[in-house]
Amino acid sequence: MTTDVAARPTGERPATERTRRPRTRAIGSRIALLVGAFAFLFPFYYMIVGSLQKEPDPSPSGAFPNPSNLSLHNYAAIDSAISLGRSLVNSGIFTGGVILCTTVFGLLAGYALARLHFRGRGSTFALVLLVQVVPFQLLLIPLYVLIVRDYGLADSYLGMILPFAINTSAVFIFRQFFLQLPAAMFEAARIDGAGELQILFRIAVPLCKPALMSVVLLSFTGPWNEFLWPFLVTKQQDMQPLAVSLANYISTVASAAANPFGAILAGACVLAAPAVALYLAFQSRFTSTDLDSATKG
Amino acid sequence: MSSTTSDVRPRRPAGRGTTKSPAPRRSWRVRLGGHQPIGMLFVSPYLLYLAAIFVYPLGFAVWMSFHDYFFAAPGVQVDRPFVGLDNYTTVLTDPDVWRSFLNIAVFLVINVPLTTVGSLVLANALNKKLPFRSFFRTAYYIPYITASVAVVGVWLFLFNSDGLVNQALGPLAPSPSWLVNSHLAMPVVAVFVAWKQLGFFVVLYLSALQNVPQELYESAALDGAGRLRIFRSITVPAVRPATLLVLILATITGANLFTEPYLLTSGGGPDGATTSPVLLMYQRGLQQGHPDEAAAIGVILVVLITAVSLGYRRLVERD
């Protein structure tokens, strides 16, 4: 019916059909959305319930928390196996280092690309864009050889941070932000005799808090969730971020222990919580602005 | 630095901005470095970094794939002779390598259409006036911001042989179970990745939908076009550039597959049915000590992805 409708004059259709159909369809699509949202959220709910079960219960009734079967025992178990505190500290240092480098490099490059007029600006911009298309799988082996073998940075925070210290999206967010500021402001400062460094530190940096916030949030989840690179770099357990130590626990213990799921899920909750909490707290910043500037350049 | 014209130029940094400033004012210093040559200083850390962490390793990877490269003790000078295409012949005559490329093809055939269609349909639904819209947007975005390692734990629990999914299916449960069944393991991995990444692509489509002129929808509705018809004739063509981006990004993400086969199917099992090229690069290059062969696999993979991406472009721009 949808295909021939366009040819037919609108007035001919019975009014009741026109008002009722979209209503029922809208309800149908809302139910579909609700079912979809359930499929997306249920694993997280199940993660929390499973992490609190004393005895793992994979039966359908196990999806509902049973007060007699609840305890924090699994959190203690995973803590004694992989030392949650130490892993969290490692994750924190790795993530913090990446955020710091991304912000400093991104702010300087983004400001210069937006507000300064210098030779090679066009080619710098092209280079920044080009990095976006270099696939990590090609860099994997040479970066390992360079950082771990040649520079001897295995089991060090610097070795983990190095490949993630610059981020194209961060440059774009800062650039986009500085472009939106009125040009007259920078011009006035120049006329008053301010040097370029003064303009950067007295005008640009104090104003860029909103962009800074977006960059910090955007660059948090990447290193916090990253598995492959820190997994290659860290062999000592006391240097491993949580994602790596939990993954090692999954791959070694999962086959050995009788039923290790409770401990795995407890570790998964600890790993997921900071990223999810940060997202829920600063939702609007995560989605709209960053992606617009990241995808549209 | 008294020129005021430099900031009137259009908001595009890459381009002919310099030509806009009046000619007589341009001294040799401006011509050599621009109005604010200090900008070069500001971008230099970034560029140096780029050279050390991206450009040099990129060249190194290609160089390595044409040489007999092996790990030696640090500081020891060893000869690494040029071997031409030897690494490529070794890799291309290896059935395991072919298997891994076939596996990733299976992955992409399932994952990419699922991701593209799923995210467009969802974004279209979420773009309308809807009660609890922000709740829905959050629900679909949460898997994307969560670590793979964390959600893999739950999926292992759910798709375990006596996990919740099989218990709910009862007699319909597949045997052998999902993740240890060589026919079902890769599809499960593909669905897992689609589920995890969908939120990102929904947001990408949502921002593309903001740019579709509202009048198009209004005049189509006035002409009596149904919802399906409007979606097919207006929405889909209008977001075509975003679709190309989604296709390419989903393919690149898929080609980088490592964590899921490493953890979900315990190292590329069953019988190598989920071994991905990147997992193979890790095994060959770092575990077995053949970084030159691993580099060759990497180069082949990147060439293939580039070819597929160009294919998408022709596909999307043709119809």
PDB file of C-alpha atoms in Angstrom, chain A residues 66-228:
ATOM      1  CA  ASN A  66      17.731 -14.320  45.546  1.00  0.00           C
ATOM      2  CA  PRO A  67      18.505 -12.712  48.935  1.00  0.00           C
ATOM      3  CA  SER A  68      19.735 -15.961  50.474  1.00  0.00           C
ATOM      4  CA  ASN A  69      22.292 -16.388  47.661  1.00  0.00           C
ATOM      5  CA  LEU A  70      23.777 -12.862  47.702  1.00  0.00           C
ATOM      6  CA  SER A  71      27.196 -11.889  49.002  1.00  0.00           C
ATOM      7  CA  LEU A  72      30.286  -9.860  48.157  1.00  0.00           C
ATOM      8  CA  HIS A  73      32.320 -13.064  48.261  1.00  0.00           C
ATOM      9  CA  ASN A  74      33.123 -12.896  44.507  1.00  0.00           C
ATOM     10  CA  TYR A  75      34.686  -9.446  44.847  1.00  0.00           C
ATOM     11  CA  ALA A  76      36.999 -10.775  47.535  1.00  0.00           C
ATOM     12  CA  ALA A  77      37.824 -13.762  45.319  1.00  0.00           C
ATOM     13  CA  ILE A  78      38.792 -11.677  42.279  1.00  0.00           C
ATOM     14  CA  ASP A  79      40.712  -9.273  44.519  1.00  0.00           C
ATOM     15  CA  SER A  80      42.868 -12.067  45.917  1.00  0.00           C
ATOM     16  CA  ALA A  81      43.449 -13.485  42.426  1.00  0.00           C
ATOM     17  CA  ILE A  82      44.452 -10.358  40.485  1.00  0.00           C
ATOM     18  CA  SER A  83      44.815  -7.639  43.164  1.00  0.00           C
ATOM     19  CA  LEU A  84      42.057  -5.223  42.148  1.00  0.00           C
ATOM     20  CA  GLY A  85      43.609  -2.212  43.878  1.00  0.00           C
ATOM     21  CA  ARG A  86      46.942  -2.494  42.105  1.00  0.00           C
ATOM     22  CA  SER A  87      45.236  -3.111  38.748  1.00  0.00           C
ATOM     23  CA  LEU A  88      42.988  -0.091  39.228  1.00  0.00           C
ATOM     24  CA  VAL A  89      45.993   2.089  40.065  1.00  0.00           C
ATOM     25  CA  ASN A  90      47.731   0.876  36.888  1.00  0.00           C
ATOM     26  CA  SER A  91      44.609   1.541  34.807  1.00  0.00           C
ATOM     27  CA  GLY A  92      44.373   4.976  36.394  1.00  0.00           C
ATOM     28  CA  ILE A  93      47.994   5.935  35.667  1.00  0.00           C
ATOM     29  CA  PHE A  94      47.774   4.631  32.090  1.00  0.00           C
ATOM     30  CA  THR A  95      44.501   6.482  31.464  1.00  0.00           C
ATOM     31  CA  GLY A  96      45.642   9.636  33.238  1.00  0.00           C
ATOM     32  CA  GLY A  97      48.869   9.742  31.243  1.00  0.00           C
ATOM     33  CA  VAL A  98      46.998   9.333  27.975  1.00  0.00           C
ATOM     34  CA  ILE A  99      44.508  12.072  28.898  1.00  0.00           C
ATOM     35  CA  LEU A 100      47.292  14.472  29.898  1.00  0.00           C
ATOM     36  CA  CYS A 101      49.263  13.953  26.676  1.00  0.00           C
ATOM     37  CA  THR A 102      46.162  14.043  24.463  1.00  0.00           C
ATOM     38  CA  THR A 103      45.062  17.302  26.047  1.00  0.00           C
ATOM     39  CA  VAL A 104      48.421  19.097  25.854  1.00  0.00           C
ATOM     40  CA  PHE A 105      49.207  17.996  22.292  1.00  0.00           C
ATOM     41  CA  GLY A 106      45.599  18.503  21.186  1.00  0.00           C
ATOM     42  CA  LEU A 107      45.251  21.961  22.731  1.00  0.00           C
ATOM     43  CA  LEU A 108      48.462  23.295  21.207  1.00  0.00           C
ATOM     44  CA  ALA A 109      47.768  21.839  17.756  1.00  0.00           C
ATOM     45  CA  GLY A 110      44.058  22.695  17.786  1.00  0.00           C
ATOM     46  CA  TYR A 111      44.692  26.296  18.837  1.00  0.00           C
ATOM     47  CA  ALA A 112      47.401  26.798  16.233  1.00  0.00           C
ATOM     48  CA  LEU A 113      45.257  25.289  13.471  1.00  0.00           C
ATOM     49  CA  ALA A 114      42.268  27.443  14.382  1.00  0.00           C
ATOM     50  CA  ARG A 115      43.772  30.813  15.278  1.00  0.00           C
ATOM     51  CA  LEU A 116      47.318  31.148  14.023  1.00  0.00           C
ATOM     52  CA  HIS A 117      48.516  31.799  10.583  1.00  0.00           C
ATOM     53  CA  PHE A 118      51.771  30.068   9.827  1.00  0.00           C
ATOM     54  CA  ARG A 119      53.589  28.322   7.064  1.00  0.00           C
ATOM     55  CA  GLY A 120      52.666  24.661   6.722  1.00  0.00           C
ATOM     56  CA  ARG A 121      49.284  24.955   8.394  1.00  0.00           C
ATOM     57  CA  GLY A 122      47.476  23.303   5.505  1.00  0.00           C
ATOM     58  CA  SER A 123      49.830  20.345   5.374  1.00  0.00           C
ATOM     59  CA  THR A 124      49.710  19.967   9.165  1.00  0.00           C
ATOM     60  CA  PHE A 125      45.943  19.751   8.971  1.00  0.00           C
ATOM     61  CA  ALA A 126      46.171  17.134   6.213  1.00  0.00           C
ATOM     62  CA  LEU A 127      48.645  15.099   8.283  1.00  0.00           C
ATOM     63  CA  VAL A 128      46.404  15.192  11.339  1.00  0.00           C
ATOM     64  CA  LEU A 129      43.565  13.842   9.188  1.00  0.00           C
ATOM     65  CA  LEU A 130      45.787  11.192   7.651  1.00  0.00           C
ATOM     66  CA  VAL A 131      46.580   9.608  11.022  1.00  0.00           C
ATOM     67  CA  GLN A 132      42.906   8.751  11.329  1.00  0.00           C
ATOM     68  CA  VAL A 133      43.199   6.298   8.425  1.00  0.00           C
ATOM     69  CA  VAL A 134      46.425   4.539   9.484  1.00  0.00           C
ATOM     70  CA  PRO A 135      45.225   1.147  10.689  1.00  0.00           C
ATOM     71  CA  PHE A 136      46.566  -0.004  14.036  1.00  0.00           C
ATOM     72  CA  GLN A 137      47.109  -3.586  12.877  1.00  0.00           C
ATOM     73  CA  LEU A 138      49.878  -2.433  10.560  1.00  0.00           C
ATOM     74  CA  LEU A 139      51.610  -0.561  13.395  1.00  0.00           C
ATOM     75  CA  LEU A 140      51.265  -3.371  15.910  1.00  0.00           C
ATOM     76  CA  ILE A 141      54.437  -5.312  15.105  1.00  0.00           C
ATOM     77  CA  PRO A 142      56.812  -2.363  14.407  1.00  0.00           C
ATOM     78  CA  LEU A 143      55.590  -0.498  17.498  1.00  0.00           C
ATOM     79  CA  TYR A 144      56.198  -3.597  19.572  1.00  0.00           C
ATOM     80  CA  VAL A 145      59.710  -3.946  18.152  1.00  0.00           C
ATOM     81  CA  LEU A 146      60.481  -0.260  18.734  1.00  0.00           C
ATOM     82  CA  ILE A 147      58.926   0.322  22.131  1.00  0.00           C
ATOM     83  CA  VAL A 148      59.443  -3.041  23.815  1.00  0.00           C
ATOM     84  CA  ARG A 149      62.624  -4.332  22.133  1.00  0.00           C
ATOM     85  CA  ASP A 150      64.605  -1.237  21.110  1.00  0.00           C
ATOM     86  CA  TYR A 151      63.634   1.257  23.815  1.00  0.00           C
ATOM     87  CA  GLY A 152      63.217  -1.372  26.528  1.00  0.00           C
ATOM     88  CA  LEU A 153      59.899   0.058  27.711  1.00  0.00           C
ATOM     89  CA  ALA A 154      58.227  -3.289  28.483  1.00  0.00           C
ATOM     90  CA  ASP A 155      56.370  -3.271  31.794  1.00  0.00           C
ATOM     91  CA  SER A 156      56.467   0.508  32.068  1.00  0.00           C
ATOM     92  CA  TYR A 157      53.722   3.127  32.044  1.00  0.00           C
ATOM     93  CA  LEU A 158      55.505   5.103  29.350  1.00  0.00           C
ATOM     94  CA  GLY A 159      55.486   2.069  27.059  1.00  0.00           C
ATOM     95  CA  MET A 160      51.724   1.712  27.509  1.00  0.00           C
ATOM     96  CA  ILE A 161      50.996   5.404  26.985  1.00  0.00           C
ATOM     97  CA  LEU A 162      53.199   6.171  23.962  1.00  0.00           C
ATOM     98  CA  PRO A 163      51.001   4.881  21.097  1.00  0.00           C
ATOM     99  CA  PHE A 164      47.896   6.634  22.491  1.00  0.00           C
ATOM    100  CA  ALA A 165      49.355  10.029  23.353  1.00  0.00           C
ATOM    101  CA  ILE A 166      47.924  11.837  20.351  1.00  0.00           C
ATOM    102  CA  ASN A 167      44.333  11.785  19.210  1.00  0.00           C
ATOM    103  CA  THR A 168      42.887  13.314  16.070  1.00  0.00           C
ATOM    104  CA  SER A 169      39.461  13.859  17.635  1.00  0.00           C
ATOM    105  CA  ALA A 170      41.011  15.898  20.439  1.00  0.00           C
ATOM    106  CA  VAL A 171      42.687  18.216  17.923  1.00  0.00           C
ATOM    107  CA  PHE A 172      39.366  18.647  16.096  1.00  0.00           C
ATOM    108  CA  ILE A 173      37.413  19.402  19.257  1.00  0.00           C
ATOM    109  CA  PHE A 174      39.894  22.099  20.304  1.00  0.00           C
ATOM    110  CA  ARG A 175      40.127  23.493  16.794  1.00  0.00           C
ATOM    111  CA  GLN A 176      36.345  23.654  16.476  1.00  0.00           C
ATOM    112  CA  PHE A 177      36.079  25.383  19.854  1.00  0.00           C
ATOM    113  CA  PHE A 178      38.680  28.052  19.099  1.00  0.00           C
ATOM    114  CA  LEU A 179      37.125  28.719  15.701  1.00  0.00           C
ATOM    115  CA  GLN A 180      33.835  29.587  17.404  1.00  0.00           C
ATOM    116  CA  LEU A 181      35.392  32.263  19.599  1.00  0.00           C
ATOM    117  CA  PRO A 182      35.121  35.802  18.229  1.00  0.00           C
ATOM    118  CA  ALA A 183      38.177  36.752  16.188  1.00  0.00           C
ATOM    119  CA  ALA A 184      38.037  40.309  17.526  1.00  0.00           C
ATOM    120  CA  MET A 185      39.034  39.104  20.974  1.00  0.00           C
ATOM    121  CA  PHE A 186      42.356  37.721  19.759  1.00  0.00           C
ATOM    122  CA  GLU A 187      42.880  40.711  17.490  1.00  0.00           C
ATOM    123  CA  ALA A 188      42.340  43.152  20.356  1.00  0.00           C
ATOM    124  CA  ALA A 189      44.905  41.364  22.480  1.00  0.00           C
ATOM    125  CA  ARG A 190      47.412  41.529  19.638  1.00  0.00           C
ATOM    126  CA  ILE A 191      46.807  45.242  19.153  1.00  0.00           C
ATOM    127  CA  ASP A 192      47.323  45.760  22.881  1.00  0.00           C
ATOM    128  CA  GLY A 193      50.724  44.218  22.404  1.00  0.00           C
ATOM    129  CA  ALA A 194      50.206  40.766  23.868  1.00  0.00           C
ATOM    130  CA  GLY A 195      52.605  38.129  22.628  1.00  0.00           C
ATOM    131  CA  GLU A 196      51.339  34.888  21.133  1.00  0.00           C
ATOM    132  CA  LEU A 197      52.322  32.892  24.218  1.00  0.00           C
ATOM    133  CA  GLN A 198      50.501  35.384  26.433  1.00  0.00           C
ATOM    134  CA  ILE A 199      47.396  35.107  24.262  1.00  0.00           C
ATOM    135  CA  LEU A 200      47.553  31.330  24.523  1.00  0.00           C
ATOM    136  CA  PHE A 201      47.919  31.182  28.295  1.00  0.00           C
ATOM    137  CA  ARG A 202      45.889  34.261  29.299  1.00  0.00           C
ATOM    138  CA  ILE A 203      42.999  34.020  26.818  1.00  0.00           C
ATOM    139  CA  ALA A 204      42.757  30.669  25.032  1.00  0.00           C
ATOM    140  CA  VAL A 205      43.521  28.269  27.887  1.00  0.00           C
ATOM    141  CA  PRO A 206      41.226  29.881  30.492  1.00  0.00           C
ATOM    142  CA  LEU A 207      38.363  29.937  27.978  1.00  0.00           C
ATOM    143  CA  CYS A 208      38.619  26.396  26.715  1.00  0.00           C
ATOM    144  CA  LYS A 209      37.124  24.571  29.715  1.00  0.00           C
ATOM    145  CA  PRO A 210      34.094  23.191  27.823  1.00  0.00           C
ATOM    146  CA  ALA A 211      36.307  21.771  25.075  1.00  0.00           C
ATOM    147  CA  LEU A 212      38.749  20.489  27.684  1.00  0.00           C
ATOM    148  CA  MET A 213      35.934  18.627  29.421  1.00  0.00           C
ATOM    149  CA  SER A 214      34.874  16.957  26.161  1.00  0.00           C
ATOM    150  CA  VAL A 215      38.429  15.913  25.376  1.00  0.00           C
ATOM    151  CA  VAL A 216      38.990  14.467  28.853  1.00  0.00           C
ATOM    152  CA  LEU A 217      35.776  12.444  28.675  1.00  0.00           C
ATOM    153  CA  LEU A 218      36.423  11.341  25.112  1.00  0.00           C
ATOM    154  CA  SER A 219      39.942  10.149  25.852  1.00  0.00           C
ATOM    155  CA  PHE A 220      38.987   8.352  29.057  1.00  0.00           C
ATOM    156  CA  THR A 221      37.240   5.278  27.651  1.00  0.00           C
ATOM    157  CA  GLY A 222      39.897   4.478  25.017  1.00  0.00           C
ATOM    158  CA  PRO A 223      42.838   3.670  27.325  1.00  0.00           C
ATOM    159  CA  TRP A 224      40.634   2.502  30.201  1.00  0.00           C
ATOM    160  CA  ASN A 225      39.067  -0.185  27.988  1.00  0.00           C
ATOM    161  CA  GLU A 226      42.124  -0.930  25.841  1.00  0.00           C
ATOM    162  CA  PHE A 227      43.288  -4.524  25.953  1.00  0.00           C
ATOM    163  CA  LEU A 228      45.606  -5.460  23.070  1.00  0.00           C
TER     164      LEU A 228
END
